PDB file of C-alpha atoms in Angstrom:
ATOM      1  CA  GLU F  97     -49.706   6.997   5.065  1.00 59.00           C
ATOM      2  CA  GLU F  98     -49.938  10.027   7.508  1.00 71.00           C
ATOM      3  CA  HIS F  99     -53.317  10.768   6.012  1.00 71.00           C
ATOM      4  CA  LEU F 100     -54.784   7.539   6.120  1.00 73.00           C
ATOM      5  CA  LEU F 101     -53.884   7.112   9.897  1.00 78.00           C
ATOM      6  CA  ASN F 102     -55.575  10.523  10.426  1.00 79.00           C
ATOM      7  CA  ILE F 103     -58.829   9.095   8.927  1.00 79.00           C
ATOM      8  CA  THR F 104     -58.316   5.874  11.423  1.00 81.00           C
ATOM      9  CA  PHE F 105     -57.951   8.074  14.135  1.00 83.00           C
ATOM     10  CA  GLU F 106     -60.878  10.155  13.568  1.00 83.00           C
ATOM     11  CA  ALA F 107     -63.185   7.090  12.899  1.00 81.00           C
ATOM     12  CA  CYS F 108     -62.367   5.918  16.543  1.00 84.00           C
ATOM     13  CA  ASP F 109     -62.540   9.432  18.204  1.00 82.00           C
ATOM     14  CA  THR F 110     -66.115   9.895  17.558  1.00 81.00           C
ATOM     15  CA  THR F 111     -66.347  12.167  20.390  1.00 81.00           C
ATOM     16  CA  GLY F 112     -63.892  14.506  19.075  1.00 80.00           C
ATOM     17  CA  ARG F 113     -61.893  14.582  22.339  1.00 84.00           C
ATOM     18  CA  GLY F 114     -58.399  14.040  20.722  1.00 84.00           C
ATOM     19  CA  GLU F 115     -57.786  10.859  22.204  1.00 88.00           C
ATOM     20  CA  VAL F 116     -59.037   7.322  22.286  1.00 88.00           C
ATOM     21  CA  MET F 117     -58.689   4.182  23.941  1.00 88.00           C
ATOM     22  CA  ALA F 118     -56.276   1.630  22.879  1.00 87.00           C
ATOM     23  CA  SER F 119     -59.148  -1.107  23.193  1.00 86.00           C
ATOM     24  CA  THR F 120     -61.130   0.958  20.866  1.00 85.00           C
ATOM     25  CA  VAL F 121     -58.700   1.154  18.311  1.00 84.00           C
ATOM     26  CA  MET F 122     -57.988  -2.838  18.369  1.00 84.00           C
ATOM     27  CA  GLN F 123     -61.398  -3.029  18.246  1.00 84.00           C
ATOM     28  CA  TYR F 124     -62.168  -0.944  15.130  1.00 81.00           C
ATOM     29  CA  LEU F 125     -59.045  -2.817  13.536  1.00 79.00           C
ATOM     30  CA  GLN F 126     -60.429  -6.139  14.645  1.00 79.00           C
ATOM     31  CA  SER F 127     -63.697  -5.430  12.820  1.00 77.00           C
ATOM     32  CA  MET F 128     -61.795  -4.359   9.640  1.00 72.00           C
ATOM     33  CA  THR F 129     -59.578  -7.012   9.608  1.00 68.00           C
ATOM     34  CA  SER F 130     -61.555 -10.013  11.229  1.00 63.00           C
ATOM     35  CA  GLN F 131     -58.493 -11.065  13.054  1.00 65.00           C
ATOM     36  CA  SER F 132     -58.189 -11.356  17.115  1.00 63.00           C
ATOM     37  CA  PRO F 133     -56.491  -8.494  18.942  1.00 58.00           C
ATOM     38  CA  GLU F 134     -54.783 -11.248  20.963  1.00 60.00           C
ATOM     39  CA  GLN F 135     -53.401 -13.041  18.092  1.00 60.00           C
ATOM     40  CA  GLY F 136     -50.768 -12.367  14.911  1.00 68.00           C
ATOM     41  CA  ARG F 137     -49.910  -8.720  14.384  1.00 74.00           C
ATOM     42  CA  LEU F 138     -52.712  -6.938  15.855  1.00 78.00           C
ATOM     43  CA  SER F 139     -51.293  -8.435  19.363  1.00 81.00           C
ATOM     44  CA  ARG F 140     -48.172  -6.827  18.672  1.00 83.00           C
ATOM     45  CA  LEU F 141     -49.861  -3.524  17.986  1.00 84.00           C
ATOM     46  CA  TYR F 142     -52.025  -4.088  21.292  1.00 84.00           C
ATOM     47  CA  ASP F 143     -48.595  -4.560  23.190  1.00 85.00           C
ATOM     48  CA  MET F 144     -47.354  -1.232  21.869  1.00 86.00           C
ATOM     49  CA  LEU F 145     -50.280   0.679  22.574  1.00 85.00           C
ATOM     50  CA  ASP F 146     -51.535  -0.869  26.224  1.00 83.00           C
ATOM     51  CA  PRO F 147     -48.631  -3.186  27.298  1.00 84.00           C
ATOM     52  CA  ASP F 148     -50.462  -3.742  30.515  1.00 84.00           C
ATOM     53  CA  ARG F 149     -53.888  -3.977  29.093  1.00 82.00           C
ATOM     54  CA  LYS F 150     -55.196  -1.128  31.514  1.00 83.00           C
ATOM     55  CA  GLY F 151     -57.281   0.646  29.056  1.00 83.00           C
ATOM     56  CA  VAL F 152     -54.891   3.582  28.405  1.00 86.00           C
ATOM     57  CA  PHE F 153     -55.886   6.641  26.252  1.00 89.00           C
ATOM     58  CA  VAL F 154     -53.460   7.624  23.208  1.00 88.00           C
ATOM     59  CA  ASN F 155     -53.647  10.891  21.422  1.00 89.00           C
ATOM     60  CA  ARG F 156     -53.022  11.635  17.655  1.00 86.00           C
ATOM     61  CA  ASP F 157     -49.166  11.827  17.994  1.00 88.00           C
ATOM     62  CA  VAL F 158     -48.853   8.790  19.991  1.00 88.00           C
ATOM     63  CA  PHE F 159     -51.370   6.773  17.780  1.00 87.00           C
ATOM     64  CA  GLN F 160     -49.521   7.841  14.149  1.00 86.00           C
ATOM     65  CA  ALA F 161     -45.901   7.253  15.864  1.00 89.00           C
ATOM     66  CA  THR F 162     -46.943   3.818  17.155  1.00 88.00           C
ATOM     67  CA  MET F 163     -48.499   2.886  13.993  1.00 85.00           C
ATOM     68  CA  LYS F 164     -45.868   3.955  11.717  1.00 85.00           C
ATOM     69  CA  ARG F 165     -43.367   1.998  14.250  1.00 86.00           C
ATOM     70  CA  TRP F 166     -46.019  -0.952  13.973  1.00 85.00           C
ATOM     71  CA  ILE F 167     -46.444  -0.635   9.991  1.00 81.00           C
ATOM     72  CA  SER F 168     -42.447  -0.693   9.591  1.00 80.00           C
ATOM     73  CA  GLN F 169     -42.119  -3.776  11.842  1.00 80.00           C
ATOM     74  CA  CYS F 170     -44.900  -5.460   9.618  1.00 75.00           C
ATOM     75  CA  SER F 171     -43.400  -4.467   6.498  1.00 70.00           C
ATOM     76  CA  GLN F 172     -39.733  -5.991   7.752  1.00 71.00           C
ATOM     77  CA  ASP F 173     -41.419  -9.031   8.651  1.00 66.00           C
ATOM     78  CA  CYS F 174     -42.842  -9.353   5.150  1.00 54.00           C
ATOM     79  CA  LEU F 175     -39.493  -8.932   3.551  1.00 49.00           C
ATOM     80  CA  LEU F 176     -38.087 -11.738   6.030  1.00 47.00           C
ATOM     81  CA  ASP F 177     -41.203 -13.904   5.238  1.00 48.00           C
ATOM     82  CA  ASP F 178     -40.399 -13.270   1.582  1.00 45.00           C
ATOM     83  CA  ASP F 179     -36.918 -14.297   1.727  1.00 42.00           C
ATOM     84  CA  TYR F 180     -37.443 -17.363   3.495  1.00 38.00           C
ATOM     85  CA  GLN F 181     -39.691 -18.499   0.963  1.00 43.00           C
ATOM     86  CA  SER F 182     -37.106 -17.560  -1.647  1.00 42.00           C
ATOM     87  CA  LEU F 183     -34.582 -19.811  -0.367  1.00 35.00           C
ATOM     88  CA  GLY F 184     -36.655 -23.094  -1.536  1.00 39.00           C
ATOM     89  CA  GLU F 185     -36.899 -21.540  -5.091  1.00 37.00           C
ATOM     90  CA  ASP F 186     -34.590 -22.341  -8.408  1.00 39.00           C
ATOM     91  CA  HIS F 187     -31.671 -19.984  -8.499  1.00 35.00           C
ATOM     92  CA  CYS F 188     -32.858 -19.057 -12.100  1.00 33.00           C
ATOM     93  CA  LYS F 189     -36.266 -17.722 -10.529  1.00 34.00           C
ATOM     94  CA  ALA F 190     -34.654 -15.150  -7.814  1.00 35.00           C
ATOM     95  CA  PRO F 191     -35.098 -12.018 -10.062  1.00 34.00           C
ATOM     96  CA  ILE F 192     -38.807 -12.868 -10.813  1.00 32.00           C
ATOM     97  CA  ASN F 193     -39.074 -13.536  -6.947  1.00 36.00           C
ATOM     98  CA  GLY F 194     -37.590  -9.713  -6.313  1.00 39.00           C
ATOM     99  CA  TYR F 195     -40.289  -8.226  -8.694  1.00 33.00           C
ATOM    100  CA  LEU F 196     -43.223 -10.728  -7.119  1.00 34.00           C
ATOM    101  CA  GLU F 197     -42.097  -9.175  -3.636  1.00 40.00           C
ATOM    102  CA  ASN F 198     -42.413  -5.747  -4.896  1.00 40.00           C
ATOM    103  CA  VAL F 199     -45.735  -6.343  -6.304  1.00 34.00           C
ATOM    104  CA  TYR F 200     -46.737  -8.264  -3.363  1.00 37.00           C
ATOM    105  CA  GLN F 201     -45.875  -5.099  -0.958  1.00 43.00           C
ATOM    106  CA  ARG F 202     -47.635  -2.768  -3.475  1.00 39.00           C
ATOM    107  CA  LEU F 203     -50.630  -5.034  -3.426  1.00 37.00           C
ATOM    108  CA  GLU F 204     -50.832  -5.500   0.593  1.00 43.00           C
ATOM    109  CA  TRP F 205     -50.696  -1.692   0.832  1.00 42.00           C
ATOM    110  CA  CYS F 206     -53.418  -1.374  -1.516  1.00 39.00           C
ATOM    111  CA  ASN F 207     -55.247  -3.694   0.566  1.00 45.00           C
ATOM    112  CA  ILE F 208     -54.826  -1.488   3.854  1.00 43.00           C
ATOM    113  CA  SER F 209     -55.785   1.579   1.944  1.00 43.00           C
ATOM    114  CA  LYS F 210     -58.976  -0.205   0.784  1.00 42.00           C
ATOM    115  CA  THR F 211     -59.616  -1.538   4.143  1.00 45.00           C
ATOM    116  CA  LEU F 212     -59.108   2.077   5.604  1.00 43.00           C
ATOM    117  CA  ALA F 213     -61.249   3.821   2.826  1.00 40.00           C
ATOM    118  CA  LYS F 214     -64.254   1.080   3.673  1.00 42.00           C
ATOM    119  CA  ALA F 215     -63.908   1.863   7.261  1.00 42.00           C
ATOM    120  CA  THR F 216     -64.375   5.644   6.503  1.00 40.00           C
ATOM    121  CA  VAL F 217     -67.505   4.560   4.128  1.00 38.00           C
ATOM    122  CA  LEU F 218     -68.848   2.312   6.787  1.00 39.00           C
ATOM    123  CA  ASP F 219     -68.651   5.164   9.459  1.00 42.00           C
ATOM    124  CA  PHE F 220     -69.556   8.034   7.427  1.00 39.00           C
ATOM    125  CA  PRO F 221     -73.000   8.326   9.465  1.00 39.00           C
ATOM    126  CA  ARG F 222     -70.778   9.096  12.513  1.00 41.00           C
ATOM    127  CA  ILE F 223     -68.925  12.005  10.647  1.00 40.00           C
ATOM    128  CA  GLU F 224     -70.291  15.290  11.359  1.00 44.00           C
ATOM    129  CA  SER F 225     -71.772  17.470   8.240  1.00 44.00           C
ATOM    130  CA  ARG F 226     -68.676  19.805   8.615  1.00 46.00           C
ATOM    131  CA  ASP F 227     -66.362  16.958   7.777  1.00 55.00           C
ATOM    132  CA  MET F 228     -67.835  15.647   4.764  1.00 54.00           C
ATOM    133  CA  ILE F 229     -66.110  17.666   2.441  1.00 60.00           C
ATOM    134  CA  SER F 230     -63.056  16.937   3.827  1.00 64.00           C
ATOM    135  CA  THR F 231     -63.529  13.401   3.863  1.00 65.00           C
ATOM    136  CA  VAL F 232     -64.882  13.216   0.155  1.00 57.00           C
ATOM    137  CA  ALA F 233     -61.568  15.301  -0.757  1.00 63.00           C
ATOM    138  CA  ASP F 234     -59.938  12.546   1.210  1.00 65.00           C
ATOM    139  CA  LEU F 235     -61.474   9.728  -0.488  1.00 65.00           C
ATOM    140  CA  ARG F 236     -60.725  11.434  -4.120  1.00 65.00           C
ATOM    141  CA  HIS F 237     -57.079  11.616  -2.906  1.00 72.00           C
ATOM    142  CA  ALA F 238     -57.061   8.254  -1.785  1.00 66.00           C
ATOM    143  CA  ASN F 239     -58.647   7.284  -5.307  1.00 65.00           C
ATOM    144  CA  HIS F 240     -55.987   8.912  -7.051  1.00 71.00           C
ATOM    145  CA  SER F 241     -53.223   7.315  -5.228  1.00 71.00           C
ATOM    146  CA  LEU F 242     -55.271   4.060  -5.649  1.00 68.00           C
ATOM    147  CA  SER F 243     -54.853   4.875  -9.733  1.00 69.00           C
ATOM    148  CA  GLU F 244     -51.131   5.518  -9.454  1.00 73.00           C
ATOM    149  CA  GLN F 245     -50.308   2.318  -7.245  1.00 69.00           C
ATOM    150  CA  ASN F 246     -52.313   0.322 -10.338  1.00 65.00           C
ATOM    151  CA  SER F 247     -50.101   1.969 -12.953  1.00 72.00           C
ATOM    152  CA  SER F 248     -47.081   1.203 -11.078  1.00 71.00           C
ATOM    153  CA  LEU F 249     -48.553  -2.538 -10.661  1.00 67.00           C
ATOM    154  CA  LEU F 250     -48.852  -2.719 -14.340  1.00 72.00           C
ATOM    155  CA  LYS F 251     -45.482  -1.499 -15.032  1.00 76.00           C
ATOM    156  CA  ALA F 252     -43.930  -4.175 -12.334  1.00 71.00           C
ATOM    157  CA  VAL F 253     -45.933  -6.945 -14.245  1.00 66.00           C
ATOM    158  CA  GLU F 254     -44.673  -5.613 -17.727  1.00 75.00           C
ATOM    159  CA  ALA F 255     -41.264  -5.229 -15.993  1.00 76.00           C
ATOM    160  CA  CYS F 256     -41.632  -9.297 -14.585  1.00 69.00           C
ATOM    161  CA  ASP F 257     -42.683 -10.191 -18.306  1.00 71.00           C
ATOM    162  CA  GLU F 258     -39.515  -8.621 -19.576  1.00 79.00           C
ATOM    163  CA  LYS F 259     -37.472 -10.643 -16.908  1.00 78.00           C
ATOM    164  CA  ASN F 260     -39.202 -13.545 -18.070  1.00 71.00           C
ATOM    165  CA  LEU F 261     -37.914 -13.285 -21.503  1.00 84.00           C
ATOM    166  CA  GLN F 262     -34.678 -12.417 -20.316  1.00 83.00           C
ATOM    167  CA  LEU F 263     -34.726 -15.648 -18.440  1.00 82.00           C
ATOM    168  CA  THR F 264     -35.953 -17.523 -21.454  1.00 81.00           C
ATOM    169  CA  ALA F 265     -33.232 -16.196 -23.118  1.00 85.00           C
ATOM    170  CA  GLU F 266     -30.428 -17.184 -20.662  1.00 83.00           C
ATOM    171  CA  VAL F 267     -32.060 -20.883 -20.633  1.00 83.00           C
ATOM    172  CA  SER F 268     -31.230 -21.025 -24.334  1.00 84.00           C
ATOM    173  CA  LYS F 269     -27.971 -19.548 -23.891  1.00 85.00           C
ATOM    174  CA  LEU F 270     -27.117 -22.443 -20.924  1.00 85.00           C
ATOM    175  CA  LYS F 271     -28.422 -24.979 -23.309  1.00 83.00           C
ATOM    176  CA  ARG F 272     -25.976 -23.991 -26.250  1.00 84.00           C
ATOM    177  CA  LYS F 273     -23.326 -23.898 -23.337  1.00 84.00           C
ATOM    178  CA  LEU F 274     -24.478 -27.654 -22.111  1.00 81.00           C
ATOM    179  CA  MET F 275     -24.033 -28.485 -26.260  1.00 82.00           C
ATOM    180  CA  SER F 276     -20.814 -27.122 -26.075  1.00 77.00           C
ATOM    181  CA  THR F 277     -19.494 -28.776 -22.883  1.00 75.00           C
ATOM    182  CA  GLN F 278     -21.036 -32.012 -24.448  1.00 72.00           C
ATOM    183  CA  ARG F 279     -19.034 -31.568 -27.453  1.00 76.00           C
ATOM    184  CA  SER F 280     -15.940 -30.645 -25.495  1.00 72.00           C
ATOM    185  CA  ALA F 281     -16.351 -34.046 -23.534  1.00 68.00           C
ATOM    186  CA  VAL F 282     -15.159 -35.729 -26.601  1.00 66.00           C
ATOM    187  CA  SER F 283     -11.715 -34.256 -26.601  1.00 68.00           C
ATOM    188  CA  PHE F 284     -11.122 -35.866 -23.131  1.00 69.00           C
ATOM    189  CA  GLU F 285      -8.876 -38.267 -24.521  1.00 73.00           C
ATOM    190  CA  SER F 286      -6.713 -35.660 -25.866  1.00 73.00           C
ATOM    191  CA  LEU F 287      -6.639 -33.637 -22.682  1.00 73.00           C
ATOM    192  CA  SER F 288      -5.562 -36.763 -21.085  1.00 76.00           C
ATOM    193  CA  GLU F 289      -2.813 -37.373 -23.214  1.00 80.00           C
ATOM    194  CA  GLU F 290      -1.870 -33.558 -22.844  1.00 80.00           C
ATOM    195  CA  LEU F 291      -2.369 -34.043 -18.896  1.00 81.00           C
ATOM    196  CA  ASP F 292       0.064 -37.066 -18.987  1.00 83.00           C
ATOM    197  CA  GLU F 293       2.422 -34.893 -20.887  1.00 84.00           C
ATOM    198  CA  ALA F 294       2.177 -32.227 -18.386  1.00 80.00           C
ATOM    199  CA  ARG F 295       2.716 -34.623 -15.385  1.00 85.00           C
ATOM    200  CA  ARG F 296       5.937 -35.798 -17.220  1.00 86.00           C
ATOM    201  CA  LEU F 297       6.927 -32.124 -17.802  1.00 87.00           C
ATOM    202  CA  ILE F 298       6.187 -31.529 -13.976  1.00 87.00           C
ATOM    203  CA  LYS F 299       8.240 -34.423 -13.174  1.00 88.00           C
ATOM    204  CA  ASP F 300      11.122 -32.989 -15.071  1.00 86.00           C
ATOM    205  CA  SER F 301      10.809 -29.807 -13.532  1.00 81.00           C
ATOM    206  CA  GLN F 302      11.033 -31.344 -10.347  1.00 87.00           C
ATOM    207  CA  GLU F 303      13.869 -33.175 -10.946  1.00 88.00           C
ATOM    208  CA  ARG F 304      15.400 -29.813 -12.503  1.00 88.00           C
ATOM    209  CA  ALA F 305      14.114 -28.170  -9.430  1.00 85.00           C
ATOM    210  CA  CYS F 306      16.208 -30.937  -7.232  1.00 88.00           C
ATOM    211  CA  ARG F 307      19.194 -30.420  -9.165  1.00 89.00           C
ATOM    212  CA  ILE F 308      19.016 -26.691  -9.008  1.00 88.00           C
ATOM    213  CA  LYS F 309      18.591 -26.917  -5.394  1.00 88.00           C
ATOM    214  CA  THR F 310      21.793 -28.980  -4.875  1.00 88.00           C
ATOM    215  CA  TYR F 311      23.408 -26.477  -7.063  1.00 87.00           C
ATOM    216  CA  ASN F 312      22.019 -23.845  -5.039  1.00 85.00           C
ATOM    217  CA  ASN F 313      23.050 -25.356  -1.852  1.00 88.00           C
ATOM    218  CA  LYS F 314      26.532 -25.899  -3.006  1.00 90.00           C
ATOM    219  CA  LEU F 315      26.705 -22.190  -4.282  1.00 88.00           C
ATOM    220  CA  LYS F 316      25.549 -21.179  -0.733  1.00 88.00           C
ATOM    221  CA  LYS F 317      28.652 -23.137   0.849  1.00 90.00           C
ATOM    222  CA  GLU F 318      30.907 -21.347  -1.457  1.00 88.00           C
ATOM    223  CA  ASN F 319      29.658 -17.944  -0.833  1.00 87.00           C
ATOM    224  CA  GLU F 320      30.032 -18.613   2.908  1.00 89.00           C
ATOM    225  CA  CYS F 321      33.586 -19.335   2.235  1.00 89.00           C
ATOM    226  CA  LEU F 322      33.897 -16.314  -0.023  1.00 90.00           C
ATOM    227  CA  ARG F 323      32.396 -14.332   2.865  1.00 90.00           C
ATOM    228  CA  ALA F 324      34.852 -15.762   5.169  1.00 90.00           C
ATOM    229  CA  GLN F 325      37.891 -14.986   2.506  1.00 90.00           C
ATOM    230  CA  ILE F 326      36.148 -11.373   1.944  1.00 91.00           C
ATOM    231  CA  GLN F 327      35.656 -10.754   5.738  1.00 90.00           C
ATOM    232  CA  LEU F 328      39.579 -12.274   5.993  1.00 90.00           C
ATOM    233  CA  LEU F 329      40.705  -9.783   3.330  1.00 91.00           C
ATOM    234  CA  GLU F 330      38.604  -7.085   4.772  1.00 90.00           C
ATOM    235  CA  GLU F 331      41.203  -7.493   8.065  1.00 90.00           C
ATOM    236  CA  VAL F 332      44.227  -7.827   5.907  1.00 90.00           C
ATOM    237  CA  ASN F 333      43.278  -4.629   4.190  1.00 89.00           C
ATOM    238  CA  GLU F 334      42.679  -2.909   7.606  1.00 90.00           C
ATOM    239  CA  LYS F 335      45.679  -4.065   8.513  1.00 90.00           C
ATOM    240  CA  LEU F 336      47.414  -2.734   5.616  1.00 91.00           C
ATOM    241  CA  ALA F 337      45.621   0.550   5.728  1.00 90.00           C
ATOM    242  CA  GLN F 338      47.213   0.922   9.095  1.00 90.00           C
ATOM    243  CA  GLU F 339      50.341  -0.020   7.871  1.00 89.00           C
ATOM    244  CA  LYS F 340      49.884   2.584   4.894  1.00 90.00           C
ATOM    245  CA  SER F 341      48.821   5.020   7.448  1.00 90.00           C
ATOM    246  CA  PHE F 342      52.039   4.449   9.552  1.00 91.00           C
ATOM    247  CA  ASN F 343      54.057   4.302   6.277  1.00 89.00           C
ATOM    248  CA  LYS F 344      52.738   7.796   5.229  1.00 90.00           C
ATOM    249  CA  THR F 345      53.995   8.864   8.789  1.00 91.00           C
ATOM    250  CA  CYS F 346      57.361   7.536   8.501  1.00 90.00           C
ATOM    251  CA  LEU F 347      57.560   8.556   4.641  1.00 90.00           C
ATOM    252  CA  ALA F 348      56.729  12.191   5.746  1.00 90.00           C
ATOM    253  CA  LYS F 349      59.228  12.038   8.531  1.00 90.00           C
ATOM    254  CA  LEU F 350      61.888  10.634   5.746  1.00 90.00           C
ATOM    255  CA  MET F 351      60.984  13.525   3.338  1.00 91.00           C
ATOM    256  CA  LYS F 352      61.119  15.773   5.916  1.00 90.00           C
ATOM    257  CA  MET F 353      64.862  14.646   6.863  1.00 91.00           C
ATOM    258  CA  GLN F 354      65.427  14.455   2.894  1.00 88.00           C
ATOM    259  CA  SER F 355      64.516  17.860   2.505  1.00 89.00           C
ATOM    260  CA  GLU F 356      66.905  18.760   5.557  1.00 89.00           C
ATOM    261  CA  MET F 357      69.688  16.807   4.566  1.00 90.00           C
ATOM    262  CA  ARG F 358      69.175  17.962   0.931  1.00 90.00           C
ATOM    263  CA  LYS F 359      69.282  21.455   2.632  1.00 90.00           C
ATOM    264  CA  GLU F 360      72.636  20.260   4.248  1.00 89.00           C
ATOM    265  CA  LEU F 361      73.958  18.845   1.400  1.00 90.00           C
ATOM    266  CA  ASP F 362      73.406  22.263  -0.660  1.00 90.00           C
ATOM    267  CA  GLU F 363      75.194  24.160   2.273  1.00 89.00           C
ATOM    268  CA  THR F 364      77.848  21.147   2.107  1.00 89.00           C
ATOM    269  CA  HIS F 365      78.159  21.852  -1.510  1.00 90.00           C
ATOM    270  CA  VAL F 366      78.416  25.490  -1.263  1.00 90.00           C
ATOM    271  CA  LEU F 367      81.025  25.120   1.387  1.00 90.00           C
ATOM    272  CA  LEU F 368      83.174  22.597  -0.895  1.00 91.00           C
ATOM    273  CA  ALA F 369      82.857  24.974  -3.746  1.00 89.00           C
ATOM    274  CA  SER F 370      84.297  27.706  -1.374  1.00 88.00           C
ATOM    275  CA  LYS F 371      86.981  25.157  -0.280  1.00 88.00           C
ATOM    276  CA  ASP F 372      87.629  24.118  -3.706  1.00 88.00           C
ATOM    277  CA  ARG F 373      88.248  27.832  -4.339  1.00 90.00           C
ATOM    278  CA  GLU F 374      90.489  28.059  -1.790  1.00 88.00           C
ATOM    279  CA  ILE F 375      92.396  25.279  -2.554  1.00 90.00           C
ATOM    280  CA  THR F 376      92.654  26.162  -6.238  1.00 90.00           C
ATOM    281  CA  GLN F 377      94.152  29.311  -5.153  1.00 90.00           C
ATOM    282  CA  LYS F 378      96.367  27.685  -2.542  1.00 89.00           C
ATOM    283  CA  THR F 379      97.566  25.563  -5.185  1.00 89.00           C
ATOM    284  CA  MET F 380      98.215  28.325  -7.626  1.00 91.00           C
ATOM    285  CA  LEU F 381     100.271  30.059  -4.679  1.00 90.00           C
ATOM    286  CA  ILE F 382     102.021  26.597  -4.154  1.00 89.00           C
ATOM    287  CA  GLU F 383     102.869  26.463  -7.841  1.00 89.00           C
ATOM    288  CA  GLU F 384     103.985  30.095  -7.736  1.00 88.00           C
ATOM    289  CA  LEU F 385     106.020  29.287  -4.836  1.00 88.00           C
ATOM    290  CA  LYS F 386     107.711  26.124  -6.299  1.00 88.00           C
ATOM    291  CA  PHE F 387     108.467  28.114  -9.351  1.00 89.00           C
ATOM    292  CA  SER F 388     109.987  30.984  -7.105  1.00 86.00           C
ATOM    293  CA  GLN F 389     111.791  28.198  -5.267  1.00 86.00           C
ATOM    294  CA  MET F 390     113.042  26.911  -8.476  1.00 88.00           C
ATOM    295  CA  GLU F 391     114.301  30.223  -9.521  1.00 87.00           C
ATOM    296  CA  ASN F 392     115.980  31.004  -6.169  1.00 88.00           C
ATOM    297  CA  HIS F 393     117.563  27.688  -6.349  1.00 87.00           C
ATOM    298  CA  ARG F 394     118.640  28.350  -9.936  1.00 87.00           C
ATOM    299  CA  ILE F 395     119.868  31.628  -8.896  1.00 89.00           C
ATOM    300  CA  ILE F 396     121.790  30.074  -5.678  1.00 88.00           C
ATOM    301  CA  GLU F 397     123.381  27.639  -7.988  1.00 88.00           C
ATOM    302  CA  GLY F 398     124.533  30.214 -10.263  1.00 87.00           C
ATOM    303  CA  MET F 399     125.752  32.316  -7.328  1.00 88.00           C
ATOM    304  CA  TYR F 400     127.313  29.076  -5.648  1.00 87.00           C
ATOM    305  CA  SER F 401     129.134  28.247  -9.140  1.00 87.00           C
ATOM    306  CA  GLU F 402     130.127  31.957  -9.359  1.00 86.00           C
ATOM    307  CA  VAL F 403     131.399  31.271  -5.662  1.00 87.00           C
ATOM    308  CA  GLN F 404     133.443  28.348  -6.462  1.00 87.00           C
ATOM    309  CA  ARG F 405     134.779  30.091  -9.265  1.00 86.00           C
ATOM    310  CA  LEU F 406     135.801  33.296  -7.603  1.00 87.00           C
ATOM    311  CA  GLN F 407     137.259  30.789  -4.797  1.00 84.00           C
ATOM    312  CA  LYS F 408     139.028  28.938  -7.468  1.00 85.00           C
ATOM    313  CA  THR F 409     140.386  32.393  -9.117  1.00 85.00           C
ATOM    314  CA  ASN F 410     141.347  33.744  -5.534  1.00 82.00           C
ATOM    315  CA  GLU F 411     143.478  30.052  -5.075  1.00 82.00           C
ATOM    316  CA  GLU F 412     144.907  30.568  -7.827  1.00 81.00           C
ATOM    317  CA  THR F 413     145.516  34.391  -7.596  1.00 81.00           C
ATOM    318  CA  TYR F 414     147.026  33.168  -4.214  1.00 77.00           C
ATOM    319  CA  ALA F 415     149.010  30.694  -5.717  1.00 78.00           C
ATOM    320  CA  SER F 416     150.686  33.005  -8.148  1.00 74.00           C
ATOM    321  CA  LEU F 417     151.653  35.260  -5.555  1.00 65.00           C
TER     322      LEU F 417
END
């Protein structure tokens, strides 16, 4: 592309100054395309090169950049036109349109290349002898590029043929599917019966769903009652926990008191045992004293009897005297 743009610029720059007027470029392209610079895509290019029509000069870099931008816009316009035309076609032809669009773009670029090459040949007398060798080399390169593009076009045509065969096979497949659909229509009556059965099942399911919904509402109410009871039980449990804590405190106090009382009881038992031993000793002492008293009493009685006997004896003695 850049090479062809250089050829076009050199064809317009006959003086070799390195810059040309925008009007000169438009006249050259008009002579090559037989289109008016005030109409169509050339008008857009003219607006890009010289918007105010003041006869400005453009150098090689500006010319190449503007031409590349113009070619890109034209390519996009071609794509949009092809897309718009493809909307009216059958859906099954969409893949072919893609290939044809590619072929169309390649052909369009070939026409541009041939036009520029033709322009170079027409302007050949104006090219200096020192540039003839490079021009011939450029033409050979352009010829080689055209050969490669021709090969790619042939490949694209072959791809279109293959795609056409694929579409034919798809059409046959769709026909078979249509026949299968027609056969399926015969079983519509059985499907209708199955549909009625399905409707009956749906009705039964709806009734069951209604009963389940009623039962679910009942369960919700019972659940709310159970929640209230659980809350009440939790409150009671909290109170019982408080009472349990209080009872634990009381029990600890009672156990402490019991321990103290047990200690006092043990001390009392020890004291009672000591007192019991003392009582036993005193009882034994009393028994010994009783026994001594009885012995003394017998001795006293014996002595009293002896005294009486002596008194009686004494009285008898006095009496005998």
